[in-house]
Short mmCIF file of C-alpha atoms in Angstrom, two decimals:
data_model
loop_
_atom_site.label_atom_id
_atom_site.label_comp_id
_atom_site.label_asym_id
_atom_site.label_seq_id
_atom_site.Cartn_x
_atom_site.Cartn_y
_atom_site.Cartn_z
CA UNK A 1 -34.93 4.14 -4.61
CA UNK A 2 -35.81 7.07 -3.17
CA UNK A 3 -32.47 9.89 -3.68
CA UNK A 4 -35.23 12.82 -3.90
CA UNK A 5 -34.12 14.08 -0.08
CA UNK A 6 -30.20 14.28 -1.25
CA UNK A 7 -31.36 15.93 -4.51
CA UNK A 8 -33.66 18.36 -2.59
CA UNK A 9 -31.21 19.29 -0.33
CA UNK A 10 -28.61 20.42 -2.56
CA UNK A 11 -26.51 17.41 -1.96
CA UNK A 12 -26.08 15.20 -5.02
CA UNK A 13 -26.57 16.23 -8.50
CA UNK A 14 -27.78 14.37 -11.92
CA UNK A 15 -25.13 12.56 -13.47
CA UNK A 16 -25.08 10.78 -16.72
CA UNK A 17 -22.17 8.49 -15.80
CA UNK A 18 -21.22 6.08 -18.34
CA UNK A 19 -20.32 2.00 -17.36
CA UNK A 20 -16.75 3.40 -17.72
CA UNK A 21 -16.73 6.14 -14.58
CA UNK A 22 -18.32 3.35 -12.73
CA UNK A 23 -15.99 1.11 -13.50
CA UNK A 24 -12.82 3.30 -12.98
CA UNK A 25 -14.18 4.17 -9.35
CA UNK A 26 -14.54 0.61 -8.49
CA UNK A 27 -10.91 0.35 -10.37
CA UNK A 28 -9.42 2.94 -7.55
CA UNK A 29 -11.28 1.07 -5.07
CA UNK A 30 -9.49 -2.19 -5.45
CA UNK A 31 -5.97 -0.15 -5.99
CA UNK A 32 -6.58 1.29 -2.32
CA UNK A 33 -7.49 -2.05 -0.84
CA UNK A 34 -4.09 -3.46 -2.10
CA UNK A 35 -2.53 -0.25 -1.08
CA UNK A 36 -4.33 -0.67 2.56
CA UNK A 37 -2.86 -4.21 2.74
CA UNK A 38 0.48 -3.26 2.03
CA UNK A 39 0.57 -0.34 4.71
CA UNK A 40 -0.93 -2.29 7.25
CA UNK A 41 2.51 -3.35 8.17
CA UNK A 42 4.14 0.75 7.81
CA UNK A 43 1.56 2.83 9.08
CA UNK A 44 -1.55 1.85 10.47
CA UNK A 45 -3.11 5.23 10.18
CA UNK A 46 -2.38 5.41 6.80
CA UNK A 47 -3.83 1.92 5.99
CA UNK A 48 -7.07 3.22 7.72
CA UNK A 49 -7.18 5.91 5.63
CA UNK A 50 -6.77 3.98 2.58
CA UNK A 51 -9.13 1.13 3.47
CA UNK A 52 -11.63 4.07 3.97
CA UNK A 53 -10.94 5.62 0.92
CA UNK A 54 -11.60 2.27 -1.14
CA UNK A 55 -15.30 2.41 0.76
CA UNK A 56 -15.50 6.07 -0.59
CA UNK A 57 -14.20 5.23 -4.34
CA UNK A 58 -16.88 2.60 -4.51
CA UNK A 59 -19.98 4.25 -3.13
CA UNK A 60 -19.19 7.13 -5.41
CA UNK A 61 -18.91 3.71 -8.21
CA UNK A 62 -22.75 3.14 -7.01
CA UNK A 63 -23.44 6.71 -7.16
CA UNK A 64 -22.12 7.22 -10.81
CA UNK A 65 -24.59 4.18 -11.29
CA UNK A 66 -27.09 5.47 -10.20
CA UNK A 67 -26.87 8.61 -12.31
CA UNK A 68 -25.91 10.94 -9.63
CA UNK A 69 -22.81 12.85 -8.40
CA UNK A 70 -22.18 14.42 -5.34
CA UNK A 71 -22.28 18.52 -5.36
CA UNK A 72 -19.61 20.54 -5.20
CA UNK A 73 -18.27 21.98 -1.86
CA UNK A 74 -18.01 20.67 1.81
CA UNK A 75 -19.92 17.10 2.90
CA UNK A 76 -18.99 15.19 0.01
CA UNK A 77 -17.72 11.97 2.34
CA UNK A 78 -21.26 12.70 4.86
CA UNK A 79 -23.20 12.71 1.57
CA UNK A 80 -21.28 9.39 0.63
CA UNK A 81 -22.57 7.92 3.90
CA UNK A 82 -26.49 8.82 3.58
CA UNK A 83 -26.07 7.76 -0.23
CA UNK A 84 -25.01 4.63 0.48
CA UNK A 85 -27.56 3.77 2.88
CA UNK A 86 -30.27 4.81 0.54
CA UNK A 87 -28.82 2.71 -2.01
CA UNK A 88 -27.52 -0.49 -0.18
CA UNK A 89 -31.06 0.01 1.96
CA UNK A 90 -31.86 -1.52 5.96
CA UNK A 91 -30.11 -4.65 5.12
CA UNK A 92 -26.80 -2.80 5.47
CA UNK A 93 -27.54 -0.46 8.60
CA UNK A 94 -24.73 -2.01 10.45
CA UNK A 95 -21.86 -1.23 7.67
CA UNK A 96 -23.47 1.89 6.94
CA UNK A 97 -22.81 3.06 10.42
CA UNK A 98 -19.23 1.23 10.34
CA UNK A 99 -18.61 3.46 7.32
CA UNK A 100 -19.93 6.61 8.84
CA UNK A 101 -17.90 5.93 12.15
CA UNK A 102 -14.73 5.64 9.99
CA UNK A 103 -15.27 8.68 8.09
CA UNK A 104 -15.07 10.47 11.08
CA UNK A 105 -12.05 8.70 12.46
CA UNK A 106 -10.44 9.12 9.03
CA UNK A 107 -11.01 13.12 9.52
CA UNK A 108 -8.91 12.76 12.96
CA UNK A 109 -6.58 10.62 11.50
CA UNK A 110 -5.78 13.23 8.42
CA UNK A 111 -6.14 16.89 9.64
CA UNK A 112 -5.97 16.27 13.81
CA UNK A 113 -3.42 13.66 14.85
CA UNK A 114 -0.61 10.89 14.54
CA UNK A 115 -1.17 7.41 15.91
CA UNK A 116 -4.67 6.92 16.12
CA UNK A 117 -5.52 3.90 14.70
CA UNK A 118 -4.27 0.34 16.85
CA UNK A 119 -3.17 -2.71 14.41
CA UNK A 120 -6.39 -4.46 15.31
CA UNK A 121 -8.31 -1.40 14.37
CA UNK A 122 -6.40 -1.17 10.86
CA UNK A 123 -7.11 -4.54 10.32
CA UNK A 124 -10.69 -4.47 11.00
CA UNK A 125 -11.08 -1.54 8.63
CA UNK A 126 -9.50 -3.50 6.19
CA UNK A 127 -11.23 -6.35 6.22
CA UNK A 128 -14.67 -3.94 6.04
CA UNK A 129 -13.38 -1.92 3.24
CA UNK A 130 -12.85 -5.77 1.52
CA UNK A 131 -16.08 -7.08 1.94
CA UNK A 132 -17.92 -3.15 1.20
CA UNK A 133 -16.22 -3.15 -1.92
CA UNK A 134 -17.09 -6.49 -3.37
CA UNK A 135 -20.65 -5.92 -2.39
CA UNK A 136 -20.90 -2.85 -4.45
CA UNK A 137 -19.05 -4.47 -7.34
CA UNK A 138 -22.18 -7.51 -6.99
CA UNK A 139 -24.64 -4.77 -7.33
CA UNK A 140 -22.68 -2.60 -10.04
CA UNK A 141 -23.13 -6.23 -12.18
CA UNK A 142 -26.60 -6.07 -11.74
#
């Protein structure tokens, strides 16, 4: 897989992560899925944000497993989206689009306003996170 563009743009850096570090990120993703499910009945915005974070952590697990980490500074979430696009490939274009839309909305939920997420949207985000994390886990097992 070609990560040279991200390296050349200074968005990722080589990183000699061990299996434990990838496994740790995957464990965080699974924790966030459980939290998102529990939060659906309490706060839709937070359920959505937790589902998004599960996807982000699964992507970081893939990054570590491939020998990279995000560069320090702004834009790490966008870099994760770009990295997942390369790591998962063309077959997952629709999923990457959803991930990026969630990234944008999560930013607004965290920093701008309350009540932006409907219950249906939170449930969809949760279901997507479950599927995404499962796919990442399968890739990490190979």
